């Protein structure tokens, strides 16, 4: 009969042999976002404040099919040491909602990890480019699907920002067909406590 001690040992051996097998598998190709360089010397203090979402390029079909439901969206960014608290404001059925999330520190400036709810796992975020005062290009990757977002500080959107974004979209192997533009009116100023989801404090 197996004593508990032996049973524990067998469990350990099984675990280590399956780890060994995992290590011998051919390595997976690097995830797309690991090839994206963050903005050099990214400065979260300068990145703080309000950003308006202009466009998202994503390979995700769902996003394109939902295109007619795109709502004007803003981010409010507050640095927290090397991390950032990011609140997203948008309307749902005519009511303003805020979702507060923590862009966690990864030890590399401009690269963050967002522990999002749901089974699809965490989201990697990279601030790929920004001039802090005019525009920002953010990359997000979840389940190895890379999307690219353009934000601006104010409207109208400068042509130079759009061309930077287009180049970034091509660089991510996406096209205009993958790009969804967001409305430039109907932004939320605030959301009350009943319409705020605090994901940062879970
Ligand atoms: C785009 O495709 C090329 C060629 O397949 C590949 O080398 C590159 O890593 C891809 N870039 C991204 C960001 O996925």
PDB file of C-alpha atoms and ligand atoms in Angstrom:
ATOM      1  CA  UNK A   1       0.000   0.000   0.000  1.00  0.00           C
ATOM      2  CA  UNK A   2       1.239   3.511  -0.745  1.00  0.00           C
ATOM      3  CA  UNK A   3       2.144   5.513   2.282  1.00  0.00           C
ATOM      4  CA  UNK A   4       1.305   9.225   2.079  1.00  0.00           C
ATOM      5  CA  UNK A   5       5.028   9.968   1.934  1.00  0.00           C
ATOM      6  CA  UNK A   6       5.553   7.783  -1.148  1.00  0.00           C
ATOM      7  CA  UNK A   7       2.433   9.118  -2.787  1.00  0.00           C
ATOM      8  CA  UNK A   8       3.828  12.621  -2.312  1.00  0.00           C
ATOM      9  CA  UNK A   9       7.155  11.558  -3.771  1.00  0.00           C
ATOM     10  CA  UNK A  10       5.496  10.018  -6.820  1.00  0.00           C
ATOM     11  CA  UNK A  11       3.550  13.193  -7.349  1.00  0.00           C
ATOM     12  CA  UNK A  12       6.780  15.158  -7.247  1.00  0.00           C
ATOM     13  CA  UNK A  13       8.499  12.812  -9.693  1.00  0.00           C
ATOM     14  CA  UNK A  14       5.594  12.923 -12.096  1.00  0.00           C
ATOM     15  CA  UNK A  15       5.519  16.678 -11.878  1.00  0.00           C
ATOM     16  CA  UNK A  16       9.235  17.003 -12.555  1.00  0.00           C
ATOM     17  CA  UNK A  17       9.168  14.561 -15.483  1.00  0.00           C
ATOM     18  CA  UNK A  18       6.325  16.438 -17.124  1.00  0.00           C
ATOM     19  CA  UNK A  19       8.289  19.666 -16.575  1.00  0.00           C
ATOM     20  CA  UNK A  20      11.230  17.995 -18.290  1.00  0.00           C
ATOM     21  CA  UNK A  21       9.082  17.106 -21.284  1.00  0.00           C
ATOM     22  CA  UNK A  22       7.835  20.655 -21.484  1.00  0.00           C
ATOM     23  CA  UNK A  23      11.399  21.960 -21.585  1.00  0.00           C
ATOM     24  CA  UNK A  24      12.309  19.626 -24.484  1.00  0.00           C
ATOM     25  CA  UNK A  25       9.503  20.859 -26.720  1.00  0.00           C
ATOM     26  CA  UNK A  26      10.634  23.205 -29.491  1.00  0.00           C
ATOM     27  CA  UNK A  27      10.472  26.803 -28.246  1.00  0.00           C
ATOM     28  CA  UNK A  28       7.424  28.821 -29.272  1.00  0.00           C
ATOM     29  CA  UNK A  29       8.127  31.761 -31.546  1.00  0.00           C
ATOM     30  CA  UNK A  30       8.324  35.016 -29.563  1.00  0.00           C
ATOM     31  CA  UNK A  31       5.002  36.740 -28.990  1.00  0.00           C
ATOM     32  CA  UNK A  32       4.431  39.667 -31.386  1.00  0.00           C
ATOM     33  CA  UNK A  33       4.523  42.286 -28.628  1.00  0.00           C
ATOM     34  CA  UNK A  34       7.941  41.142 -27.441  1.00  0.00           C
ATOM     35  CA  UNK A  35       9.293  42.452 -30.759  1.00  0.00           C
ATOM     36  CA  UNK A  36       7.878  45.957 -30.120  1.00  0.00           C
ATOM     37  CA  UNK A  37      10.276  48.474 -28.573  1.00  0.00           C
ATOM     38  CA  UNK A  38       8.752  50.812 -26.000  1.00  0.00           C
ATOM     39  CA  UNK A  39       9.228  54.569 -26.332  1.00  0.00           C
ATOM     40  CA  UNK A  40      12.829  55.263 -25.286  1.00  0.00           C
ATOM     41  CA  UNK A  41      13.117  56.634 -21.728  1.00  0.00           C
ATOM     42  CA  UNK A  42       9.348  56.414 -21.265  1.00  0.00           C
ATOM     43  CA  UNK A  43       8.249  58.973 -18.655  1.00  0.00           C
ATOM     44  CA  UNK A  44       4.973  58.100 -16.920  1.00  0.00           C
ATOM     45  CA  UNK A  45       4.764  61.563 -15.318  1.00  0.00           C
ATOM     46  CA  UNK A  46       4.614  63.208 -18.736  1.00  0.00           C
ATOM     47  CA  UNK A  47       2.191  60.552 -19.956  1.00  0.00           C
ATOM     48  CA  UNK A  48      -0.289  61.364 -17.154  1.00  0.00           C
ATOM     49  CA  UNK A  49      -3.635  63.006 -17.869  1.00  0.00           C
ATOM     50  CA  UNK A  50      -6.364  62.608 -20.445  1.00  0.00           C
ATOM     51  CA  UNK A  51      -6.121  60.818 -23.792  1.00  0.00           C
ATOM     52  CA  UNK A  52      -8.855  60.511 -26.439  1.00  0.00           C
ATOM     53  CA  UNK A  53      -9.108  57.228 -28.352  1.00  0.00           C
ATOM     54  CA  UNK A  54      -8.967  57.788 -32.130  1.00  0.00           C
ATOM     55  CA  UNK A  55      -8.579  54.333 -33.658  1.00  0.00           C
ATOM     56  CA  UNK A  56      -7.867  50.677 -32.954  1.00  0.00           C
ATOM     57  CA  UNK A  57      -6.335  48.194 -35.385  1.00  0.00           C
ATOM     58  CA  UNK A  58      -6.931  44.612 -34.370  1.00  0.00           C
ATOM     59  CA  UNK A  59      -7.013  41.187 -36.015  1.00  0.00           C
ATOM     60  CA  UNK A  60     -10.056  40.415 -33.847  1.00  0.00           C
ATOM     61  CA  UNK A  61     -13.217  39.962 -35.948  1.00  0.00           C
ATOM     62  CA  UNK A  62     -15.428  40.704 -32.995  1.00  0.00           C
ATOM     63  CA  UNK A  63     -14.141  44.279 -32.851  1.00  0.00           C
ATOM     64  CA  UNK A  64     -14.922  44.917 -36.515  1.00  0.00           C
ATOM     65  CA  UNK A  65     -18.382  43.436 -36.261  1.00  0.00           C
ATOM     66  CA  UNK A  66     -19.061  45.637 -33.249  1.00  0.00           C
ATOM     67  CA  UNK A  67     -17.882  48.675 -35.212  1.00  0.00           C
ATOM     68  CA  UNK A  68     -21.297  50.281 -35.351  1.00  0.00           C
ATOM     69  CA  UNK A  69     -21.326  50.313 -31.553  1.00  0.00           C
ATOM     70  CA  UNK A  70     -17.997  52.133 -31.110  1.00  0.00           C
ATOM     71  CA  UNK A  71     -18.423  54.811 -28.444  1.00  0.00           C
ATOM     72  CA  UNK A  72     -16.271  57.869 -27.809  1.00  0.00           C
ATOM     73  CA  UNK A  73     -13.663  56.743 -25.286  1.00  0.00           C
ATOM     74  CA  UNK A  74     -11.178  58.557 -23.058  1.00  0.00           C
ATOM     75  CA  UNK A  75      -8.352  57.412 -20.792  1.00  0.00           C
ATOM     76  CA  UNK A  76      -7.304  59.144 -17.597  1.00  0.00           C
ATOM     77  CA  UNK A  77      -3.776  58.112 -16.688  1.00  0.00           C
ATOM     78  CA  UNK A  78      -2.255  58.498 -13.224  1.00  0.00           C
ATOM     79  CA  UNK A  79       1.295  57.236 -12.565  1.00  0.00           C
ATOM     80  CA  UNK A  80       1.757  55.061  -9.456  1.00  0.00           C
ATOM     81  CA  UNK A  81       5.514  54.794  -9.109  1.00  0.00           C
ATOM     82  CA  UNK A  82       6.573  52.636 -12.065  1.00  0.00           C
ATOM     83  CA  UNK A  83       2.991  51.477 -12.657  1.00  0.00           C
ATOM     84  CA  UNK A  84       0.012  53.483 -13.895  1.00  0.00           C
ATOM     85  CA  UNK A  85      -3.633  53.563 -12.920  1.00  0.00           C
ATOM     86  CA  UNK A  86      -5.671  53.929 -16.095  1.00  0.00           C
ATOM     87  CA  UNK A  87      -9.363  54.777 -16.049  1.00  0.00           C
ATOM     88  CA  UNK A  88     -11.326  54.243 -19.257  1.00  0.00           C
ATOM     89  CA  UNK A  89     -14.501  56.321 -19.710  1.00  0.00           C
ATOM     90  CA  UNK A  90     -17.166  55.443 -22.266  1.00  0.00           C
ATOM     91  CA  UNK A  91     -20.914  55.255 -22.621  1.00  0.00           C
ATOM     92  CA  UNK A  92     -22.971  52.116 -22.491  1.00  0.00           C
ATOM     93  CA  UNK A  93     -26.626  52.585 -23.409  1.00  0.00           C
ATOM     94  CA  UNK A  94     -26.204  56.340 -22.993  1.00  0.00           C
ATOM     95  CA  UNK A  95     -24.721  56.151 -19.479  1.00  0.00           C
ATOM     96  CA  UNK A  96     -21.089  56.980 -18.711  1.00  0.00           C
ATOM     97  CA  UNK A  97     -19.064  54.165 -17.206  1.00  0.00           C
ATOM     98  CA  UNK A  98     -15.537  54.207 -15.817  1.00  0.00           C
ATOM     99  CA  UNK A  99     -13.302  51.158 -15.599  1.00  0.00           C
ATOM    100  CA  UNK A 100     -10.229  51.644 -13.435  1.00  0.00           C
ATOM    101  CA  UNK A 101      -7.311  49.300 -14.195  1.00  0.00           C
ATOM    102  CA  UNK A 102      -3.748  48.907 -13.016  1.00  0.00           C
ATOM    103  CA  UNK A 103      -1.071  48.835 -15.697  1.00  0.00           C
ATOM    104  CA  UNK A 104       1.410  46.907 -13.563  1.00  0.00           C
ATOM    105  CA  UNK A 105       5.144  47.504 -13.548  1.00  0.00           C
ATOM    106  CA  UNK A 106       7.211  44.959 -15.516  1.00  0.00           C
ATOM    107  CA  UNK A 107      10.579  46.424 -14.566  1.00  0.00           C
ATOM    108  CA  UNK A 108      10.920  47.843 -18.093  1.00  0.00           C
ATOM    109  CA  UNK A 109       9.808  51.455 -18.682  1.00  0.00           C
ATOM    110  CA  UNK A 110       6.972  51.679 -21.203  1.00  0.00           C
ATOM    111  CA  UNK A 111       5.995  48.013 -20.783  1.00  0.00           C
ATOM    112  CA  UNK A 112       3.089  47.088 -18.523  1.00  0.00           C
ATOM    113  CA  UNK A 113       1.057  44.070 -17.527  1.00  0.00           C
ATOM    114  CA  UNK A 114      -2.686  44.374 -17.098  1.00  0.00           C
ATOM    115  CA  UNK A 115      -4.342  41.616 -15.082  1.00  0.00           C
ATOM    116  CA  UNK A 116      -7.689  41.611 -16.822  1.00  0.00           C
ATOM    117  CA  UNK A 117     -10.700  39.670 -15.738  1.00  0.00           C
ATOM    118  CA  UNK A 118     -11.723  36.701 -17.866  1.00  0.00           C
ATOM    119  CA  UNK A 119     -10.245  33.458 -19.057  1.00  0.00           C
ATOM    120  CA  UNK A 120      -8.161  34.874 -21.889  1.00  0.00           C
ATOM    121  CA  UNK A 121      -5.386  35.846 -19.500  1.00  0.00           C
ATOM    122  CA  UNK A 122      -3.358  38.966 -18.834  1.00  0.00           C
ATOM    123  CA  UNK A 123      -2.801  41.748 -21.329  1.00  0.00           C
ATOM    124  CA  UNK A 124       0.672  43.005 -22.240  1.00  0.00           C
ATOM    125  CA  UNK A 125       0.780  46.723 -22.939  1.00  0.00           C
ATOM    126  CA  UNK A 126       3.574  48.687 -24.602  1.00  0.00           C
ATOM    127  CA  UNK A 127       3.655  52.442 -25.142  1.00  0.00           C
ATOM    128  CA  UNK A 128       5.307  52.231 -28.560  1.00  0.00           C
ATOM    129  CA  UNK A 129       5.504  55.917 -29.322  1.00  0.00           C
ATOM    130  CA  UNK A 130       4.359  59.211 -27.855  1.00  0.00           C
ATOM    131  CA  UNK A 131       5.345  62.868 -27.829  1.00  0.00           C
ATOM    132  CA  UNK A 132       3.374  63.227 -24.526  1.00  0.00           C
ATOM    133  CA  UNK A 133       1.636  66.448 -25.653  1.00  0.00           C
ATOM    134  CA  UNK A 134      -0.012  65.326 -28.906  1.00  0.00           C
ATOM    135  CA  UNK A 135      -0.322  61.605 -29.543  1.00  0.00           C
ATOM    136  CA  UNK A 136       0.369  58.120 -28.229  1.00  0.00           C
ATOM    137  CA  UNK A 137       0.492  54.716 -29.938  1.00  0.00           C
ATOM    138  CA  UNK A 138      -0.223  51.839 -27.568  1.00  0.00           C
ATOM    139  CA  UNK A 139       0.152  48.138 -28.332  1.00  0.00           C
ATOM    140  CA  UNK A 140      -1.912  45.555 -26.486  1.00  0.00           C
ATOM    141  CA  UNK A 141      -1.525  41.825 -26.712  1.00  0.00           C
ATOM    142  CA  UNK A 142      -3.805  39.192 -25.294  1.00  0.00           C
ATOM    143  CA  UNK A 143      -3.601  35.511 -26.185  1.00  0.00           C
ATOM    144  CA  UNK A 144      -0.912  36.402 -28.766  1.00  0.00           C
ATOM    145  CA  UNK A 145      -3.231  38.774 -30.638  1.00  0.00           C
ATOM    146  CA  UNK A 146      -1.635  42.177 -31.108  1.00  0.00           C
ATOM    147  CA  UNK A 147      -3.696  45.341 -31.471  1.00  0.00           C
ATOM    148  CA  UNK A 148      -2.557  48.929 -32.000  1.00  0.00           C
ATOM    149  CA  UNK A 149      -4.327  52.008 -30.618  1.00  0.00           C
ATOM    150  CA  UNK A 150      -3.970  55.695 -31.425  1.00  0.00           C
ATOM    151  CA  UNK A 151      -4.734  58.285 -28.741  1.00  0.00           C
ATOM    152  CA  UNK A 152      -4.514  62.069 -28.938  1.00  0.00           C
ATOM    153  CA  UNK A 153      -4.606  64.859 -26.365  1.00  0.00           C
ATOM    154  CA  UNK A 154      -7.039  66.976 -28.373  1.00  0.00           C
ATOM    155  CA  UNK A 155      -9.109  67.103 -31.554  1.00  0.00           C
ATOM    156  CA  UNK A 156      -8.904  67.445 -34.499  1.00  0.00           C
ATOM    157  CA  UNK A 157      -6.369  64.668 -35.042  1.00  0.00           C
ATOM    158  CA  UNK A 158      -3.177  65.866 -36.732  1.00  0.00           C
ATOM    159  CA  UNK A 159      -2.330  64.256 -40.086  1.00  0.00           C
ATOM    160  CA  UNK A 160       1.179  63.515 -38.849  1.00  0.00           C
ATOM    161  CA  UNK A 161      -0.271  61.462 -35.974  1.00  0.00           C
ATOM    162  CA  UNK A 162      -2.433  59.499 -38.402  1.00  0.00           C
ATOM    163  CA  UNK A 163       0.540  58.697 -40.609  1.00  0.00           C
ATOM    164  CA  UNK A 164       2.619  57.539 -37.614  1.00  0.00           C
ATOM    165  CA  UNK A 165      -0.298  55.290 -36.659  1.00  0.00           C
ATOM    166  CA  UNK A 166      -0.663  53.893 -40.215  1.00  0.00           C
ATOM    167  CA  UNK A 167       3.018  52.956 -40.250  1.00  0.00           C
ATOM    168  CA  UNK A 168       2.677  51.279 -36.854  1.00  0.00           C
ATOM    169  CA  UNK A 169      -0.372  49.348 -38.063  1.00  0.00           C
ATOM    170  CA  UNK A 170       1.521  48.072 -41.107  1.00  0.00           C
ATOM    171  CA  UNK A 171       4.464  47.189 -38.879  1.00  0.00           C
ATOM    172  CA  UNK A 172       2.105  45.020 -36.823  1.00  0.00           C
ATOM    173  CA  UNK A 173       1.048  43.185 -40.015  1.00  0.00           C
ATOM    174  CA  UNK A 174      -2.398  44.774 -39.917  1.00  0.00           C
ATOM    175  CA  UNK A 175      -4.165  46.911 -42.529  1.00  0.00           C
ATOM    176  CA  UNK A 176      -6.781  49.635 -42.835  1.00  0.00           C
ATOM    177  CA  UNK A 177      -9.376  46.877 -43.068  1.00  0.00           C
ATOM    178  CA  UNK A 178      -8.501  45.943 -39.490  1.00  0.00           C
ATOM    179  CA  UNK A 179      -8.836  49.545 -38.296  1.00  0.00           C
ATOM    180  CA  UNK A 180     -11.831  50.925 -36.467  1.00  0.00           C
ATOM    181  CA  UNK A 181     -12.166  54.695 -35.991  1.00  0.00           C
ATOM    182  CA  UNK A 182     -13.990  56.038 -32.949  1.00  0.00           C
ATOM    183  CA  UNK A 183     -16.512  58.906 -32.815  1.00  0.00           C
ATOM    184  CA  UNK A 184     -15.118  62.364 -32.072  1.00  0.00           C
ATOM    185  CA  UNK A 185     -18.134  63.523 -30.067  1.00  0.00           C
ATOM    186  CA  UNK A 186     -20.090  62.298 -27.068  1.00  0.00           C
ATOM    187  CA  UNK A 187     -17.142  61.873 -24.692  1.00  0.00           C
ATOM    188  CA  UNK A 188     -17.839  61.210 -21.024  1.00  0.00           C
ATOM    189  CA  UNK A 189     -16.582  63.747 -18.493  1.00  0.00           C
ATOM    190  CA  UNK A 190     -17.147  61.564 -15.436  1.00  0.00           C
ATOM    191  CA  UNK A 191     -18.961  58.523 -14.112  1.00  0.00           C
ATOM    192  CA  UNK A 192     -20.744  58.210 -10.775  1.00  0.00           C
ATOM    193  CA  UNK A 193     -19.854  55.605  -8.144  1.00  0.00           C
ATOM    194  CA  UNK A 194     -22.593  53.272  -9.366  1.00  0.00           C
ATOM    195  CA  UNK A 195     -21.038  53.138 -12.818  1.00  0.00           C
ATOM    196  CA  UNK A 196     -17.406  52.670 -11.823  1.00  0.00           C
ATOM    197  CA  UNK A 197     -15.694  49.284 -11.981  1.00  0.00           C
ATOM    198  CA  UNK A 198     -12.534  49.288  -9.920  1.00  0.00           C
ATOM    199  CA  UNK A 199     -10.371  46.544 -11.369  1.00  0.00           C
ATOM    200  CA  UNK A 200      -7.230  48.112  -9.908  1.00  0.00           C
ATOM    201  CA  UNK A 201      -8.204  47.384  -6.299  1.00  0.00           C
ATOM    202  CA  UNK A 202      -9.189  43.722  -6.578  1.00  0.00           C
TER     203      UNK A 202
HETATM  204  C1  LIG B   1       5.040  40.625 -39.197  1.00  0.00           C
HETATM  205  O1  LIG B   1       5.319  39.586 -40.114  1.00  0.00           O
HETATM  206  C2  LIG B   1       6.701  39.333 -40.284  1.00  0.00           C
HETATM  207  C3  LIG B   1       6.841  38.313 -41.393  1.00  0.00           C
HETATM  208  O2  LIG B   1       5.979  37.240 -41.196  1.00  0.00           O
HETATM  209  C4  LIG B   1       7.294  38.864 -38.955  1.00  0.00           C
HETATM  210  O3  LIG B   1       8.677  38.625 -39.085  1.00  0.00           O
HETATM  211  C5  LIG B   1       7.078  39.935 -37.900  1.00  0.00           C
HETATM  212  O4  LIG B   1       7.528  39.480 -36.630  1.00  0.00           O
HETATM  213  C6  LIG B   1       5.596  40.285 -37.801  1.00  0.00           C
HETATM  214  N1  LIG B   1       5.448  41.408 -36.885  1.00  0.00           N
HETATM  215  C7  LIG B   1       4.598  41.380 -35.860  1.00  0.00           C
HETATM  216  C8  LIG B   1       4.607  42.561 -34.972  1.00  0.00           C
HETATM  217  O5  LIG B   1       3.823  40.464 -35.666  1.00  0.00           O
END
